[in-house]
Amino acid sequence: MSKEKVVLAYSGGLDTSIIIPWLKENYDYEVIAVCGDVGQGKETDGLEEKALKTGASKLYIENLQEEYVTDYIWPTLKAQAVYEGKYLLGTSHARPCIAKRIVEIALAEGATAICHGCTGKGNDQVRFELTIKALAPQMKIIAPWRIWDIKSREEEIEYAMARNIPVPVTKEDNYSMDRNIWHLSHEGMDLEDPANEPQLDKILKLITPPEKAPDKPTYIEIGFEKGIPVSIDGVKYGAVELLTKLNKIAGENGIGIDDIVENRLVGMKSRGVYETPGGTVLYAAHKELEYLCLDKMTLHYKEQIASKFAELVYDGLWFTPLREAISAFVDKTQETVTGTVRLKLYKGVCSPAGAKSPYSLYSEEMATFNEDEVYNQKDSEGFINLFGLPLKVRAMLFNKDK
């Protein structure tokens, strides 16, 4: 009789490296590992050999980069969604993309359960499990960190060493990192104390420390079609190629470092340093174009729902009616967000340097301080009288006895 199957979300990092043998030791399952490649680079090298040696029956390495950028990153960018004003959601929107593919493979394999290596303190457990519940509600979920005896990353390393399992960290260099095509996050070790300045020379992988960036500014022009970035300096690129190229340009100029103390969904605050080079440039460029192309009411209302969109993504609620409905609204607003934005990149600072669009609502003739024939300045008197009428009535009421 064949064994029941469990599909493991596998990265080859510290957690998942030891979960395969742990599953074999504690469950009578066939373990199938799945690595979702969302742009983590060479981290996927050698994974198959490692997964099989530690007890997996097979490893799927799924290239999800195109899907991740077009179906998750671009909708979030178009919404201008930023969590708590700083976090560009790099881990948050990668998780539902990966989890969706894991569910698809688990169903195709006839698996009984899905396992993940997320800790019981983190957000990712929620993001994985809500995606599983939305797409395969019948699937059993195994979360070792919530049930095993291991209490720390140091104990994980000891567990791996006892079983001769190679892991990509040591007790001395034990940052928890998550990398994809959008960002690289760093948590743990000295960063756990918010009073400590990040050792940027030690931790940065994608970005040159700003003080070591070139002394001459770099100018770059980003082209958009309906809110989606499509070109750099007039040359069109596919989604993955564009973001990869922009990561390099922005990273060389020190752009995209954020040191954040954020409110996790599970209730605690956590501190992390995030590298989001290309993403930081795209958010700045997209916002400049919206300033030109969206009317006041739409822009202001969109700013209100951007924070809600960010919260939904952060909380793992991607596959929900509300997120889909907000995305539909956002898509409508983006119909005229087409044009180009020029930016100046200099030692960690990304500054606007001009924008243009065939749908620009800016009228130089209206806005000029020089003489014009389209705006009657006397009209503003009646507007101010009506706009200020509530203030005037209230003041008259409270001042009538004085």
Short mmCIF file of C-alpha atoms in Angstrom, two decimals:
data_model
loop_
_atom_site.label_atom_id
_atom_site.label_comp_id
_atom_site.label_asym_id
_atom_site.label_seq_id
_atom_site.Cartn_x
_atom_site.Cartn_y
_atom_site.Cartn_z
CA MET A 1 0.00 0.00 0.00
CA SER A 2 1.42 3.39 -1.00
CA LYS A 3 2.09 5.99 1.65
CA GLU A 4 0.12 9.20 1.99
CA LYS A 5 1.88 12.23 0.56
CA VAL A 6 2.81 15.55 2.11
CA VAL A 7 3.95 18.46 -0.03
CA LEU A 8 6.56 20.68 1.61
CA ALA A 9 7.15 24.34 0.73
CA TYR A 10 10.91 24.02 0.29
CA SER A 11 13.55 26.73 -0.02
CA GLY A 12 16.65 24.89 1.12
CA GLY A 13 17.07 27.42 3.91
CA LEU A 14 17.65 26.52 7.53
CA ASP A 15 14.04 25.71 8.42
CA THR A 16 13.08 23.57 5.44
CA SER A 17 16.48 21.84 5.31
CA ILE A 18 15.71 20.06 8.56
CA ILE A 19 11.96 19.66 8.06
CA ILE A 20 12.35 16.86 5.50
CA PRO A 21 14.17 14.52 7.94
CA TRP A 22 11.88 15.68 10.76
CA LEU A 23 8.82 14.71 8.71
CA LYS A 24 10.38 11.33 7.91
CA GLU A 25 11.12 10.77 11.60
CA ASN A 26 7.69 11.79 12.86
CA TYR A 27 5.20 10.95 10.08
CA ASP A 28 4.83 7.97 7.77
CA TYR A 29 4.48 10.21 4.72
CA GLU A 30 6.13 10.39 1.33
CA VAL A 31 7.65 13.88 1.25
CA ILE A 32 7.40 15.86 -1.98
CA ALA A 33 9.31 19.16 -1.93
CA VAL A 34 8.27 22.21 -3.95
CA CYS A 35 10.45 25.26 -4.47
CA GLY A 36 8.71 28.28 -5.95
CA ASP A 37 11.31 30.31 -7.83
CA VAL A 38 10.22 33.92 -7.43
CA GLY A 39 13.65 35.30 -8.23
CA GLN A 40 15.86 34.16 -5.36
CA GLY A 41 18.73 33.65 -7.79
CA LYS A 42 21.41 31.04 -7.17
CA GLU A 43 19.69 29.92 -3.98
CA THR A 44 17.97 27.23 -6.10
CA ASP A 45 21.31 25.76 -7.22
CA GLY A 46 21.88 22.23 -5.87
CA LEU A 47 18.46 22.07 -4.23
CA GLU A 48 17.35 18.84 -5.92
CA GLU A 49 20.36 16.87 -4.74
CA LYS A 50 19.98 18.27 -1.24
CA ALA A 51 16.24 17.57 -1.03
CA LEU A 52 16.62 13.98 -2.24
CA LYS A 53 19.59 13.27 0.05
CA THR A 54 17.62 14.43 3.08
CA GLY A 55 14.64 12.20 2.29
CA ALA A 56 12.33 13.81 -0.25
CA SER A 57 11.01 11.54 -3.00
CA LYS A 58 11.12 14.37 -5.54
CA LEU A 59 11.58 18.12 -5.86
CA TYR A 60 9.63 20.48 -8.07
CA ILE A 61 11.41 23.75 -8.90
CA GLU A 62 8.73 25.99 -10.36
CA ASN A 63 9.69 29.17 -12.19
CA LEU A 64 7.06 31.63 -10.97
CA GLN A 65 8.88 34.87 -11.69
CA GLU A 66 6.71 36.07 -14.57
CA GLU A 67 3.50 35.21 -12.72
CA TYR A 68 4.78 36.80 -9.53
CA VAL A 69 5.65 40.11 -11.19
CA THR A 70 2.60 40.43 -13.44
CA ASP A 71 -0.12 38.98 -11.19
CA TYR A 72 1.03 40.13 -7.75
CA ILE A 73 3.68 42.88 -7.89
CA TRP A 74 2.11 45.00 -10.62
CA PRO A 75 -1.40 45.04 -9.03
CA THR A 76 0.15 46.10 -5.72
CA LEU A 77 2.27 48.78 -7.41
CA LYS A 78 -0.76 50.13 -9.30
CA ALA A 79 -2.58 50.39 -5.96
CA GLN A 80 0.42 52.29 -4.49
CA ALA A 81 0.04 49.95 -1.51
CA VAL A 82 2.68 50.47 1.19
CA TYR A 83 2.35 48.86 4.61
CA GLU A 84 2.70 51.34 7.47
CA GLY A 85 4.17 53.93 5.14
CA LYS A 86 7.46 52.10 4.53
CA TYR A 87 7.22 48.41 3.67
CA LEU A 88 6.84 47.61 -0.04
CA LEU A 89 5.42 44.15 0.74
CA GLY A 90 8.17 42.04 -0.82
CA THR A 91 7.61 38.90 1.23
CA SER A 92 3.89 39.51 1.59
CA HIS A 93 2.83 39.18 -2.03
CA ALA A 94 5.36 36.44 -2.83
CA ARG A 95 3.78 34.00 -0.37
CA PRO A 96 0.34 33.67 -2.01
CA CYS A 97 2.04 33.23 -5.38
CA ILE A 98 4.17 30.36 -4.06
CA ALA A 99 1.36 28.85 -2.00
CA LYS A 100 -0.98 28.81 -5.01
CA ARG A 101 1.47 26.68 -7.00
CA ILE A 102 2.06 24.39 -4.01
CA VAL A 103 -1.69 23.79 -3.76
CA GLU A 104 -1.86 23.01 -7.47
CA ILE A 105 0.94 20.43 -7.15
CA ALA A 106 -0.52 18.95 -3.97
CA LEU A 107 -3.85 18.41 -5.71
CA ALA A 108 -2.17 16.94 -8.80
CA GLU A 109 -0.11 14.58 -6.60
CA GLY A 110 -3.11 13.52 -4.54
CA ALA A 111 -1.41 14.72 -1.37
CA THR A 112 -3.08 14.56 2.02
CA ALA A 113 -1.23 17.49 3.58
CA ILE A 114 0.87 20.58 2.93
CA CYS A 115 3.75 21.47 5.23
CA HIS A 116 5.55 24.81 5.65
CA GLY A 117 8.51 25.99 7.69
CA CYS A 118 7.07 29.26 8.96
CA THR A 119 7.51 30.07 12.63
CA GLY A 120 4.60 30.51 15.01
CA LYS A 121 5.63 34.12 15.57
CA GLY A 122 5.62 35.24 11.95
CA ASN A 123 3.26 36.50 9.28
CA ASP A 124 4.15 33.92 6.65
CA GLN A 125 2.31 31.10 8.38
CA VAL A 126 -0.88 33.10 7.92
CA ARG A 127 -0.15 33.95 4.30
CA PHE A 128 0.53 30.33 3.35
CA GLU A 129 -2.37 28.88 5.28
CA LEU A 130 -5.00 31.40 4.18
CA THR A 131 -4.05 30.70 0.57
CA ILE A 132 -4.38 26.97 1.19
CA LYS A 133 -7.75 27.44 2.90
CA ALA A 134 -9.00 29.60 0.04
CA LEU A 135 -7.89 27.21 -2.72
CA ALA A 136 -7.97 23.76 -1.08
CA PRO A 137 -10.01 23.95 2.14
CA GLN A 138 -9.92 20.17 2.60
CA MET A 139 -6.09 20.05 2.79
CA LYS A 140 -4.40 19.22 6.10
CA ILE A 141 -1.69 21.67 7.17
CA ILE A 142 1.47 20.73 9.10
CA ALA A 143 3.49 23.53 10.72
CA PRO A 144 6.51 21.99 12.54
CA TRP A 145 7.49 25.19 14.34
CA ARG A 146 4.19 25.05 16.23
CA ILE A 147 4.64 21.46 17.40
CA TRP A 148 8.29 20.35 17.48
CA ASP A 149 10.72 20.62 20.41
CA ILE A 150 13.16 22.92 18.63
CA LYS A 151 13.07 26.40 20.20
CA SER A 152 15.62 28.50 18.27
CA ARG A 153 17.64 28.84 15.09
CA GLU A 154 20.70 27.73 17.06
CA GLU A 155 18.95 24.47 17.94
CA GLU A 156 17.99 24.06 14.28
CA ILE A 157 21.65 24.32 13.32
CA GLU A 158 22.54 21.70 15.94
CA TYR A 159 19.79 19.41 14.61
CA ALA A 160 21.19 19.77 11.09
CA MET A 161 24.78 19.18 12.18
CA ALA A 162 23.80 16.00 14.01
CA ARG A 163 22.38 14.64 10.74
CA ASN A 164 25.12 15.99 8.44
CA ILE A 165 22.65 18.32 6.67
CA PRO A 166 24.34 21.35 5.08
CA VAL A 167 22.61 24.65 5.91
CA PRO A 168 23.29 28.14 4.52
CA VAL A 169 23.93 29.79 7.92
CA THR A 170 26.18 29.49 10.96
CA LYS A 171 25.66 30.44 14.58
CA GLU A 172 27.84 33.50 13.93
CA ASP A 173 26.08 34.60 10.71
CA ASN A 174 22.48 33.74 11.37
CA TYR A 175 20.35 36.50 9.83
CA SER A 176 16.94 35.36 8.68
CA MET A 177 16.72 36.44 5.03
CA ASP A 178 14.07 36.20 2.35
CA ARG A 179 14.96 37.03 -1.23
CA ASN A 180 12.96 37.35 -4.42
CA ILE A 181 13.03 39.48 -7.56
CA TRP A 182 11.36 42.36 -5.69
CA HIS A 183 13.36 42.53 -2.46
CA LEU A 184 15.67 41.02 0.14
CA SER A 185 14.76 41.13 3.83
CA HIS A 186 17.07 40.81 6.83
CA GLU A 187 15.92 39.99 10.38
CA GLY A 188 17.42 38.62 13.58
CA MET A 189 20.78 38.86 15.35
CA ASP A 190 21.80 42.47 16.13
CA LEU A 191 18.75 43.80 14.26
CA GLU A 192 16.49 42.49 17.02
CA ASP A 193 17.48 45.54 19.08
CA PRO A 194 15.98 48.63 17.36
CA ALA A 195 18.66 50.76 19.05
CA ASN A 196 21.36 49.13 16.92
CA GLU A 197 22.30 50.79 13.66
CA PRO A 198 22.20 48.21 10.85
CA GLN A 199 25.63 47.05 9.73
CA LEU A 200 24.91 47.83 6.09
CA ASP A 201 28.39 46.91 4.86
CA LYS A 202 27.82 43.47 6.34
CA ILE A 203 24.21 42.73 5.41
CA LEU A 204 23.48 44.45 2.08
CA LYS A 205 23.44 42.09 -0.91
CA LEU A 206 21.53 44.02 -3.60
CA ILE A 207 22.35 47.64 -2.81
CA THR A 208 25.57 49.64 -2.55
CA PRO A 209 25.69 51.58 0.74
CA PRO A 210 24.68 55.14 -0.20
CA GLU A 211 27.96 56.72 0.92
CA LYS A 212 29.81 54.36 -1.44
CA ALA A 213 27.48 54.98 -4.40
CA PRO A 214 28.74 57.00 -7.41
CA ASP A 215 29.43 60.70 -6.86
CA LYS A 216 27.60 61.54 -10.07
CA PRO A 217 23.79 61.22 -10.28
CA THR A 218 22.15 58.74 -12.63
CA TYR A 219 19.08 59.84 -14.59
CA ILE A 220 16.57 57.24 -15.69
CA GLU A 221 13.24 57.39 -17.52
CA ILE A 222 10.48 54.87 -16.80
CA GLY A 223 7.64 54.38 -19.26
CA PHE A 224 4.20 53.21 -18.14
CA GLU A 225 1.13 51.88 -19.95
CA LYS A 226 -2.06 51.84 -17.89
CA GLY A 227 -0.08 51.91 -14.66
CA ILE A 228 2.28 49.10 -15.62
CA PRO A 229 6.00 49.82 -16.18
CA VAL A 230 7.02 48.77 -19.69
CA SER A 231 10.23 50.60 -20.58
CA ILE A 232 13.51 52.01 -19.30
CA ASP A 233 15.03 54.95 -21.18
CA GLY A 234 12.75 54.30 -24.14
CA VAL A 235 13.61 50.60 -24.49
CA LYS A 236 10.76 48.16 -23.86
CA TYR A 237 11.31 45.12 -21.65
CA GLY A 238 9.30 42.19 -20.38
CA ALA A 239 8.23 42.34 -16.75
CA VAL A 240 11.00 40.17 -15.28
CA GLU A 241 13.72 41.69 -17.47
CA LEU A 242 12.63 45.24 -16.63
CA LEU A 243 12.62 44.66 -12.89
CA THR A 244 15.96 42.84 -13.01
CA LYS A 245 17.60 45.68 -14.93
CA LEU A 246 16.09 48.31 -12.67
CA ASN A 247 17.28 46.46 -9.56
CA LYS A 248 20.84 46.72 -10.84
CA ILE A 249 20.66 50.41 -11.74
CA ALA A 250 18.94 51.45 -8.50
CA GLY A 251 21.10 49.16 -6.36
CA GLU A 252 24.31 50.66 -7.73
CA ASN A 253 23.05 54.10 -6.67
CA GLY A 254 22.17 53.09 -3.11
CA ILE A 255 18.40 53.29 -3.67
CA GLY A 256 15.87 51.22 -1.71
CA ILE A 257 17.09 50.62 1.86
CA ASP A 258 14.37 50.66 4.54
CA ASP A 259 14.92 50.06 8.25
CA ILE A 260 11.48 49.21 9.64
CA VAL A 261 9.89 48.39 12.98
CA GLU A 262 6.57 46.97 11.82
CA ASN A 263 3.43 45.63 13.45
CA ARG A 264 3.15 41.95 12.65
CA LEU A 265 -0.28 40.45 12.13
CA VAL A 266 0.22 38.14 15.12
CA GLY A 267 0.45 41.12 17.46
CA MET A 268 4.12 41.81 18.13
CA LYS A 269 6.44 44.39 16.65
CA SER A 270 9.43 43.21 14.64
CA ARG A 271 12.43 44.97 13.17
CA GLY A 272 13.89 44.31 9.75
CA VAL A 273 16.04 45.87 7.07
CA TYR A 274 14.65 45.61 3.55
CA GLU A 275 16.42 46.05 0.23
CA THR A 276 13.95 47.00 -2.53
CA PRO A 277 15.99 48.84 -5.18
CA GLY A 278 13.94 48.62 -8.37
CA GLY A 279 10.68 48.63 -6.47
CA THR A 280 11.49 51.91 -4.73
CA VAL A 281 12.13 53.56 -8.10
CA LEU A 282 8.93 52.15 -9.61
CA TYR A 283 6.76 53.32 -6.71
CA ALA A 284 8.24 56.83 -6.98
CA ALA A 285 7.79 56.96 -10.75
CA HIS A 286 4.26 55.57 -10.71
CA LYS A 287 3.20 58.08 -8.07
CA GLU A 288 4.54 60.99 -10.11
CA LEU A 289 2.54 59.86 -13.12
CA GLU A 290 -0.63 59.55 -11.05
CA TYR A 291 -0.17 63.14 -9.91
CA LEU A 292 -0.41 64.16 -13.56
CA CYS A 293 -3.14 61.82 -14.75
CA LEU A 294 -5.69 61.34 -11.95
CA ASP A 295 -8.29 63.91 -10.99
CA LYS A 296 -8.37 65.17 -7.41
CA MET A 297 -11.31 63.05 -6.17
CA THR A 298 -9.99 59.83 -7.65
CA LEU A 299 -6.44 60.41 -6.44
CA HIS A 300 -7.52 61.24 -2.89
CA TYR A 301 -9.91 58.30 -2.64
CA LYS A 302 -7.30 55.95 -4.09
CA GLU A 303 -4.85 57.11 -1.43
CA GLN A 304 -7.36 56.07 1.23
CA ILE A 305 -7.83 52.54 -0.07
CA ALA A 306 -4.10 52.05 -0.73
CA SER A 307 -3.50 51.50 2.97
CA LYS A 308 -6.35 48.96 3.10
CA PHE A 309 -4.93 47.13 0.08
CA ALA A 310 -1.52 47.03 1.77
CA GLU A 311 -3.07 45.66 4.96
CA LEU A 312 -4.88 42.92 3.04
CA VAL A 313 -1.68 41.88 1.27
CA TYR A 314 0.36 42.00 4.48
CA ASP A 315 -2.25 39.93 6.33
CA GLY A 316 -2.27 37.18 3.69
CA LEU A 317 -5.72 38.04 2.34
CA TRP A 318 -4.82 38.04 -1.35
CA PHE A 319 -7.42 35.49 -2.43
CA THR A 320 -10.41 37.38 -1.02
CA PRO A 321 -13.37 39.18 -2.61
CA LEU A 322 -12.33 42.50 -1.07
CA ARG A 323 -8.78 42.41 -2.47
CA GLU A 324 -10.16 41.47 -5.90
CA ALA A 325 -12.75 44.26 -5.74
CA ILE A 326 -10.17 46.87 -4.81
CA SER A 327 -7.95 45.66 -7.66
CA ALA A 328 -10.87 46.10 -10.05
CA PHE A 329 -11.28 49.70 -8.86
CA VAL A 330 -7.55 50.31 -9.16
CA ASP A 331 -7.50 48.94 -12.71
CA LYS A 332 -10.21 51.42 -13.67
CA THR A 333 -8.16 54.32 -12.28
CA GLN A 334 -5.12 53.20 -14.27
CA GLU A 335 -6.72 53.50 -17.71
CA THR A 336 -5.07 56.91 -18.22
CA VAL A 337 -1.89 56.34 -16.18
CA THR A 338 0.27 56.18 -19.29
CA GLY A 339 3.40 58.21 -19.92
CA THR A 340 7.01 58.60 -18.86
CA VAL A 341 8.68 59.73 -15.66
CA ARG A 342 12.28 60.89 -15.34
CA LEU A 343 14.06 60.29 -12.04
CA LYS A 344 17.37 61.32 -10.52
CA LEU A 345 19.16 58.62 -8.53
CA TYR A 346 21.91 59.86 -6.23
CA LYS A 347 23.45 58.26 -3.16
CA GLY A 348 20.29 56.63 -1.83
CA VAL A 349 17.86 59.38 -2.88
CA CYS A 350 15.34 58.95 -5.69
CA SER A 351 14.03 62.35 -6.85
CA PRO A 352 11.50 63.23 -9.58
CA ALA A 353 13.03 65.00 -12.57
CA GLY A 354 10.00 65.50 -14.83
CA ALA A 355 6.96 63.60 -16.09
CA LYS A 356 4.76 63.69 -19.18
CA SER A 357 1.64 61.93 -20.38
CA PRO A 358 -0.83 62.20 -23.26
CA TYR A 359 -3.51 62.09 -20.53
CA SER A 360 -1.99 64.79 -18.33
CA LEU A 361 -4.61 66.90 -16.55
CA TYR A 362 -2.08 69.63 -15.87
CA SER A 363 -2.78 72.82 -17.82
CA GLU A 364 0.07 75.30 -17.99
CA GLU A 365 -2.38 77.89 -19.30
CA MET A 366 -4.53 77.45 -16.19
CA ALA A 367 -1.68 77.30 -13.69
CA THR A 368 0.53 80.09 -15.02
CA PHE A 369 1.36 83.12 -12.88
CA ASN A 370 1.55 85.13 -16.08
CA GLU A 371 -1.39 86.68 -17.91
CA ASP A 372 -3.93 84.20 -19.27
CA GLU A 373 -7.32 84.23 -20.98
CA VAL A 374 -8.88 81.06 -19.53
CA TYR A 375 -9.14 81.82 -15.82
CA ASN A 376 -11.11 84.70 -14.33
CA GLN A 377 -9.49 85.39 -10.98
CA LYS A 378 -12.59 87.25 -9.78
CA ASP A 379 -14.49 83.92 -9.84
CA SER A 380 -12.53 82.84 -6.76
CA GLU A 381 -14.27 85.46 -4.62
CA GLY A 382 -17.65 83.74 -4.88
CA PHE A 383 -16.06 80.34 -4.37
CA ILE A 384 -14.33 81.46 -1.17
CA ASN A 385 -17.55 83.08 0.11
CA LEU A 386 -19.47 79.81 -0.30
CA PHE A 387 -16.63 77.56 0.84
CA GLY A 388 -16.12 79.68 3.96
CA LEU A 389 -19.83 80.17 4.72
CA PRO A 390 -19.98 77.54 7.52
CA LEU A 391 -17.05 79.22 9.27
CA LYS A 392 -18.66 82.62 8.93
CA VAL A 393 -22.04 81.43 10.28
CA ARG A 394 -20.40 79.75 13.26
CA ALA A 395 -18.28 82.80 14.04
CA MET A 396 -21.37 85.06 13.86
CA LEU A 397 -23.19 82.77 16.33
CA PHE A 398 -20.45 82.79 18.94
CA ASN A 399 -19.55 86.44 18.52
CA LYS A 400 -23.06 87.95 18.56
CA ASP A 401 -22.96 88.81 22.28
CA LYS A 402 -19.47 90.30 22.19
#
